[in-house]
Coordinates of C-alpha atoms and ligand atoms in Angstrom, one line a residue:
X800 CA 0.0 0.0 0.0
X801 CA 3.0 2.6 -0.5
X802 CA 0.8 4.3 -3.2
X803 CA -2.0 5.1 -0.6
X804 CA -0.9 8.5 1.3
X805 CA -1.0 9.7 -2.5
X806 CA -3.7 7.4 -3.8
X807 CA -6.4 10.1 -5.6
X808 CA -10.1 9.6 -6.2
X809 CA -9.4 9.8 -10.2
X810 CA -6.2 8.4 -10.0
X811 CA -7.4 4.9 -8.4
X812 CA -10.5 4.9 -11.1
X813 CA -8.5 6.6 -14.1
X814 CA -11.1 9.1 -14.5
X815 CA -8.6 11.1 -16.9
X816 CA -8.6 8.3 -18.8
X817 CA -12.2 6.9 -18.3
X818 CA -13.7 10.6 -19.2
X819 CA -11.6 11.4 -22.0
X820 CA -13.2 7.8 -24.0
X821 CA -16.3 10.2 -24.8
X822 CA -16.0 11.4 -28.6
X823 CA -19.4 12.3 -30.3
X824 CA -18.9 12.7 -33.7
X825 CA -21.6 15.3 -34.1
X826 CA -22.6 18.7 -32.4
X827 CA -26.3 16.5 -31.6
X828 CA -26.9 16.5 -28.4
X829 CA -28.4 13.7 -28.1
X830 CA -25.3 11.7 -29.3
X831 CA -23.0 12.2 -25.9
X832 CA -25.7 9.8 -24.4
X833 CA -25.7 7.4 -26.8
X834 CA -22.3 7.0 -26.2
X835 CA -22.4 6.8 -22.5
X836 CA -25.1 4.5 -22.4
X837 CA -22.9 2.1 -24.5
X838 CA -19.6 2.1 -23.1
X839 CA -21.5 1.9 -19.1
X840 CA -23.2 -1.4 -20.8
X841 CA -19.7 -2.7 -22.5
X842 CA -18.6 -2.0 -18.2
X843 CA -21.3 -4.1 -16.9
X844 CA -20.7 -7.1 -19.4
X845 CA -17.1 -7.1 -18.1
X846 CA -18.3 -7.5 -14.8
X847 CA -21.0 -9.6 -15.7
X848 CA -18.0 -12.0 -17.0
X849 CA -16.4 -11.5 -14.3
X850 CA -18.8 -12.6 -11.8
X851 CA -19.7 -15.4 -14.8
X852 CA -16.5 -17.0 -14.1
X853 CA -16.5 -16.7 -10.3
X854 CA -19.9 -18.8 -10.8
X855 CA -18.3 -21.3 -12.3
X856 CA -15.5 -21.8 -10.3
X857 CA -17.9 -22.0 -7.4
X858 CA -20.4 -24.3 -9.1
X859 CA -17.3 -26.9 -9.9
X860 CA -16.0 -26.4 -6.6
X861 CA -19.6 -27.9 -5.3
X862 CA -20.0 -24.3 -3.2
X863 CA -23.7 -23.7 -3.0
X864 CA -23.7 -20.1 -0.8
X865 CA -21.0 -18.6 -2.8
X866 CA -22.6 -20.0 -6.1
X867 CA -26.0 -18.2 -4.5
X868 CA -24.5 -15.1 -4.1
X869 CA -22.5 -14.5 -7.5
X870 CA -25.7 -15.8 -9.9
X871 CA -27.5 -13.5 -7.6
X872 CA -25.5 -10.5 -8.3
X873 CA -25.3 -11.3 -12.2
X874 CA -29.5 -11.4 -11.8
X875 CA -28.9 -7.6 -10.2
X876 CA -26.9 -6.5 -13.1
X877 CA -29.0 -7.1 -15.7
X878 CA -32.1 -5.7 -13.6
X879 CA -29.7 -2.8 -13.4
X880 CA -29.0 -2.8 -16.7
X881 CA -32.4 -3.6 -18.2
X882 CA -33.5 -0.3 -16.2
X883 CA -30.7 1.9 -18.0
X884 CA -33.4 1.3 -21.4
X885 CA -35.5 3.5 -19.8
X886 CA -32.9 6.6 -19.8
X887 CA -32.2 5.9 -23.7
X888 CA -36.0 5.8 -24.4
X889 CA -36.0 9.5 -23.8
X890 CA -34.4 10.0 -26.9
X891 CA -37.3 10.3 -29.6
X892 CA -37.0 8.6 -33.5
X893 CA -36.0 12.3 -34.7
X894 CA -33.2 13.2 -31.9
X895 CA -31.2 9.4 -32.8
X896 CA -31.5 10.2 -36.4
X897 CA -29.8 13.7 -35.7
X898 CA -27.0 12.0 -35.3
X899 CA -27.3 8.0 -36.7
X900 CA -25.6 8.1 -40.1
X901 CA -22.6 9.2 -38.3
X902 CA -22.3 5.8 -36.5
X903 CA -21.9 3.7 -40.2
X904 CA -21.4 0.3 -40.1
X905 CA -21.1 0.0 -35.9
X906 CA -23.6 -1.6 -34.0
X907 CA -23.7 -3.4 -30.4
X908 CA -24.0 -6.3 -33.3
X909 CA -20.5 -6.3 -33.1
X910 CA -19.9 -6.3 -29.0
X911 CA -17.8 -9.1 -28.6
X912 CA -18.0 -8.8 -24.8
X913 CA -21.8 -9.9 -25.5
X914 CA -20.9 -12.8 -27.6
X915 CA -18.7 -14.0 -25.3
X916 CA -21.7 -13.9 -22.6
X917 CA -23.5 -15.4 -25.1
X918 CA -21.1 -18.7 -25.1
X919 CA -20.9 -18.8 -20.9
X920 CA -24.7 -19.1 -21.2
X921 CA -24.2 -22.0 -23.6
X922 CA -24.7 -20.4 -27.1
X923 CA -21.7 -22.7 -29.4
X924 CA -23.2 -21.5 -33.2
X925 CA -21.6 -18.2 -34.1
X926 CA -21.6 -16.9 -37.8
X927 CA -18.0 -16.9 -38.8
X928 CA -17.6 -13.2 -38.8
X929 CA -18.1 -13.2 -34.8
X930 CA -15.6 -15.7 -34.5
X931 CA -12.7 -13.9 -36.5
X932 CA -9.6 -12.6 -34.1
X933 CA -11.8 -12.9 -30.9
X934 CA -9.5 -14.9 -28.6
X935 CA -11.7 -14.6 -25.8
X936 CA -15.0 -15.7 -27.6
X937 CA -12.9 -19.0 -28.9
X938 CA -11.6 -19.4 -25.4
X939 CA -14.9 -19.2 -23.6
X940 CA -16.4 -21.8 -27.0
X941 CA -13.7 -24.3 -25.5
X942 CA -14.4 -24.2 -21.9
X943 CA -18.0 -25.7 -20.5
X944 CA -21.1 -23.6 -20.6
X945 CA -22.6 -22.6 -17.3
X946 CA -24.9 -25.0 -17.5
X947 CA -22.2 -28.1 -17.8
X948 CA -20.8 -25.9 -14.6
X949 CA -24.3 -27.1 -13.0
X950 CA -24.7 -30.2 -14.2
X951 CA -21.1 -30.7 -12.4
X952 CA -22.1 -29.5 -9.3
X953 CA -25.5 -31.7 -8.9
X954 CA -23.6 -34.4 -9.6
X955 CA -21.2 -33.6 -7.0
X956 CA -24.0 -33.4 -4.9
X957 CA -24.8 -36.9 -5.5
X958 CA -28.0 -36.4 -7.8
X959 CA -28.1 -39.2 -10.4
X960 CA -26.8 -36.9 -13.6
X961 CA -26.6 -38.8 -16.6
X962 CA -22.8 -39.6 -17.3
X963 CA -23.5 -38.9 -21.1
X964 CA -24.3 -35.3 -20.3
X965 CA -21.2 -34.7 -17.9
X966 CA -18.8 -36.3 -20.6
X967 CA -20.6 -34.5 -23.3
X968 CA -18.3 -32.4 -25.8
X969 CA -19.2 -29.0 -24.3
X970 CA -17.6 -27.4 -27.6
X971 CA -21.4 -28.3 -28.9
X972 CA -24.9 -27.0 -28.1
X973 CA -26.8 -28.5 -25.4
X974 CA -29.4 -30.6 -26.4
X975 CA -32.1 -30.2 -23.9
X976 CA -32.2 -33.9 -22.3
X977 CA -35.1 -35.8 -20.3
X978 CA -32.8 -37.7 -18.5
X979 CA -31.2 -34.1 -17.0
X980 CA -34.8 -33.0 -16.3
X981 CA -35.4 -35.5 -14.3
X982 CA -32.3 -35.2 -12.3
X983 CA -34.0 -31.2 -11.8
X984 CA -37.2 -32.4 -10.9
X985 CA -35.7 -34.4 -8.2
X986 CA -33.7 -31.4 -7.3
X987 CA -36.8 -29.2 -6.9
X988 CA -38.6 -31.4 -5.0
X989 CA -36.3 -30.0 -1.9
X990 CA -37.4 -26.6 -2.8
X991 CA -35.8 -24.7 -0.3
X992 CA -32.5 -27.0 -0.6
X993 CA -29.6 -25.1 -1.6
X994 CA -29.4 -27.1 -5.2
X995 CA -32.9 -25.8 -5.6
X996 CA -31.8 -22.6 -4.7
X997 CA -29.2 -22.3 -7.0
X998 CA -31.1 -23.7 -9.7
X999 CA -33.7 -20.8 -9.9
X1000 CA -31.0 -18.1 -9.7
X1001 CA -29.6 -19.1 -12.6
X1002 CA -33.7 -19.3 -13.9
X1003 CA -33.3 -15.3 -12.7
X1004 CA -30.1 -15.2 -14.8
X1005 CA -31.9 -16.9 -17.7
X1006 CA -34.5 -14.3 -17.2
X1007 CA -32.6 -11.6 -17.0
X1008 CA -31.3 -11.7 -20.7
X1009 CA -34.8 -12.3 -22.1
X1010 CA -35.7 -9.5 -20.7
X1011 CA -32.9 -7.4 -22.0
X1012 CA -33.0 -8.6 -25.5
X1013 CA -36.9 -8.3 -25.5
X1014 CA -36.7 -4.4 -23.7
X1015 CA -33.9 -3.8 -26.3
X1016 CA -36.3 -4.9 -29.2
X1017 CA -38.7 -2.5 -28.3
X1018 CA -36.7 0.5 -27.6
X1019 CA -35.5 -0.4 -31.0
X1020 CA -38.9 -0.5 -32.3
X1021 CA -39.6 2.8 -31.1
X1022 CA -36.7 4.5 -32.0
X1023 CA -36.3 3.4 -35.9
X1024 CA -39.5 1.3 -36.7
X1025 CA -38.3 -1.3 -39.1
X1026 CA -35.6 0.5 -40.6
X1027 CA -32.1 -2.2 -41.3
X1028 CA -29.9 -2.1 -38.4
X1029 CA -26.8 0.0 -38.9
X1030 CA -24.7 -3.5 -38.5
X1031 CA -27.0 -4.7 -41.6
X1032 CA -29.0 -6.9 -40.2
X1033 CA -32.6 -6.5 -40.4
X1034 CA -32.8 -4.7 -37.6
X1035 CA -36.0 -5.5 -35.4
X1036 CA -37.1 -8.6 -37.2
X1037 CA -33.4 -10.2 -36.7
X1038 CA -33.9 -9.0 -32.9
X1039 CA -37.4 -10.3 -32.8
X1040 CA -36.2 -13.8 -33.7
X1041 CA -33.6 -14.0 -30.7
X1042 CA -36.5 -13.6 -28.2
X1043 CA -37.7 -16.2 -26.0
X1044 CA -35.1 -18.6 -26.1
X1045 CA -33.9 -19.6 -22.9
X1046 CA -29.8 -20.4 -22.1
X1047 CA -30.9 -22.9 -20.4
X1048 CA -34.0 -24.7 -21.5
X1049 CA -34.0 -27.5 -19.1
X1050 CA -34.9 -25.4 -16.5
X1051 CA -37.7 -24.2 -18.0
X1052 CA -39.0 -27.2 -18.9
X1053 CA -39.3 -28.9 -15.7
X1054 CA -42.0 -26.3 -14.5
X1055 CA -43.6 -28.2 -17.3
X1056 CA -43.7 -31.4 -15.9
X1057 CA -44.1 -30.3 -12.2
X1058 CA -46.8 -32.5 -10.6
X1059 CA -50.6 -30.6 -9.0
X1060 CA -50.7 -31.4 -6.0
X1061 CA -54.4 -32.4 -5.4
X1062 CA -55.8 -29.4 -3.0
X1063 CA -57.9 -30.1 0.0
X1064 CA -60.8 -28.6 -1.2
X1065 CA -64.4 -29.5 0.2
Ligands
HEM2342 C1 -31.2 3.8 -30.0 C2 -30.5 2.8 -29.4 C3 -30.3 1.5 -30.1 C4 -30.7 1.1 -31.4 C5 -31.6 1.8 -32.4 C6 -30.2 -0.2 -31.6 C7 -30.4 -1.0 -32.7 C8 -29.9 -2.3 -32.8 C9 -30.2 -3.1 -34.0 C10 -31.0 -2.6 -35.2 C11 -29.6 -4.3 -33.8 C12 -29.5 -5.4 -34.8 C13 -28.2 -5.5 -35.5 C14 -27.9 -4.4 -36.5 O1 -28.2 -4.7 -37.7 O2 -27.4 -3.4 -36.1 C15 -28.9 -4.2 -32.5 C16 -28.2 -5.3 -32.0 C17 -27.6 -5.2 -30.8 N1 -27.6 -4.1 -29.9 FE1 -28.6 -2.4 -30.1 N2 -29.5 -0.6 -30.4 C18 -29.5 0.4 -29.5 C19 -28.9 0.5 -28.3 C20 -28.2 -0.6 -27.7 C21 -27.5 -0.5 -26.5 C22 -27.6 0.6 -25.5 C23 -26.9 -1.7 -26.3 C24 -26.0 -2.0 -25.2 C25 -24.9 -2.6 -25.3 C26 -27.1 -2.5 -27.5 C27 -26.6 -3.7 -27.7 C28 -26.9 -4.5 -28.8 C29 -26.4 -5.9 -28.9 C30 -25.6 -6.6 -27.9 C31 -26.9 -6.3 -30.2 C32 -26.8 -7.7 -30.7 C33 -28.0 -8.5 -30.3 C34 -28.0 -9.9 -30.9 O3 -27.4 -10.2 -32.0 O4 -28.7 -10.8 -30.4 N3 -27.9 -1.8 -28.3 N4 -29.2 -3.0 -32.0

């Protein structure tokens, strides 16, 4: 701690550094948010990774509390960041096309911090063009998902998971298995266990990104109708057909198949 008797507010955070990253490339005002919004977002995926990771470790090391605790804080996050929609829905259709055709080709298409959350959560089929030069993407393609972090950590428990799933190649997509579900279902049935526990924070985590990509869509909606993305997609109909499709769909499915209880009616 030598560094401390001279240790500065903005020299611990970089704030020089942090606050000169702001360069609008038009006199709109509306641009300088735009910009903000982003590059806070691009900060809160590199925590969400960060925290992403610390689950994992936890969830193979068999810890339940501490793999509580970090899928509850990533659940936070995206609350947090979900809620960060509503400052750029201020900006109206006219006011984002005061400034739009100077942002070209970019797009958060391109945010390779999301694809890489993306493959955590499970996703293993990228277009090629996501997969060019990004070590970190490929690296986090080659490690297990998440959800093999899980499956790991039931089993460790001593829950009956199916030894195909925990020698699967994890470089592939998970296949959502009946044999795993049932595993879950047993899980659940000790509701308040700490298995169980984990299991539904990672449902909140699940849950989460829905709700981003969906809240996304319709800011998007709102703020260029069905014009083409600037990253050439097709804009909201690409982002329309990304909705509703749960990282892990095992999880979801076993509400499916949870048994009525018969009630005690007269
Ligand atoms: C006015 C604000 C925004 C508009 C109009 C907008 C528009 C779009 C559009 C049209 C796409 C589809 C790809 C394309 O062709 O460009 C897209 C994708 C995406 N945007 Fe936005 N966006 C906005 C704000 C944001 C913000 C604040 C973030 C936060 C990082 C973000 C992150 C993303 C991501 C990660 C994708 C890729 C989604 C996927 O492929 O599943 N966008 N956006």
């Amino acid at each position: 701690m030598a560094d401390s008797p001279t240790m500065t507010y903005g020299g611990y955070l970089r704030l020089d550094k942090l606050l000169s990253c702001q360069e609008p490339k038009t006199q709109a005002h509306d641009e300088l948010l735009f910009v903000i919004i982003h590059q806070v977002y691009e900060l809160w995926f590199k925590q969400i990774l960060h925290e992403a990771a610390l689950l994992q470790r936890r969830l193979e090391e068999g810890n339940s509390a501490g793999s509580l605790h970090t899928a509850r804080r990533i659940a936070k996050i995206l609350k947090t960041v979900v809620g960060q929609l509503d400052v750029l829905e201020t900006m109206t259709p006219r006011q984002f096309a005061s400034f739009r055709d100077a942002l070209g080709s970019s797009s958060g298409f391109q945010s390779a911090q999301f694809r890489e959350l993306e493959a955590v959560l499970g996703r293993r089929a990228f277009p090629a063009s996501d997969l060019r030069d990004d070590e970190r993407l490929q690296a986090a393609l080659a490690r297990p998902s998440l959800f093999d972090s899980l499956l790991r950590y039931l089993a460790g428990r001593g829950h009956p998971v199916p030894a195909e799933a925990l020698s699967r190649d994890t470089s592939t997509t998970w296949e959502p298995d009946a044999g795993v579900q049932k595993v879950l279902l047993s899980v659940y049935a000790d509701e308040n266990g700490p298995a169980a526990e984990v299991c539904e924070a990672l449902v909140d985590v699940d849950e989460g990104i829905q709700e981003w990509r969906y809240r996304h869509l319709k800011m998007v909606e709102r703020t260029i109708g069905a014009k083409i993305g600037t990253g050439g997609s097709a804009g909201a109909d690409y982002l329309r057909s990304t909705l509703f499709s749960p990282a892990f769909p095992d999880l979801w499915e076993v509400r499916s198949q949870t048994e009525e209880v018969p009630s005690h009616g007269a």
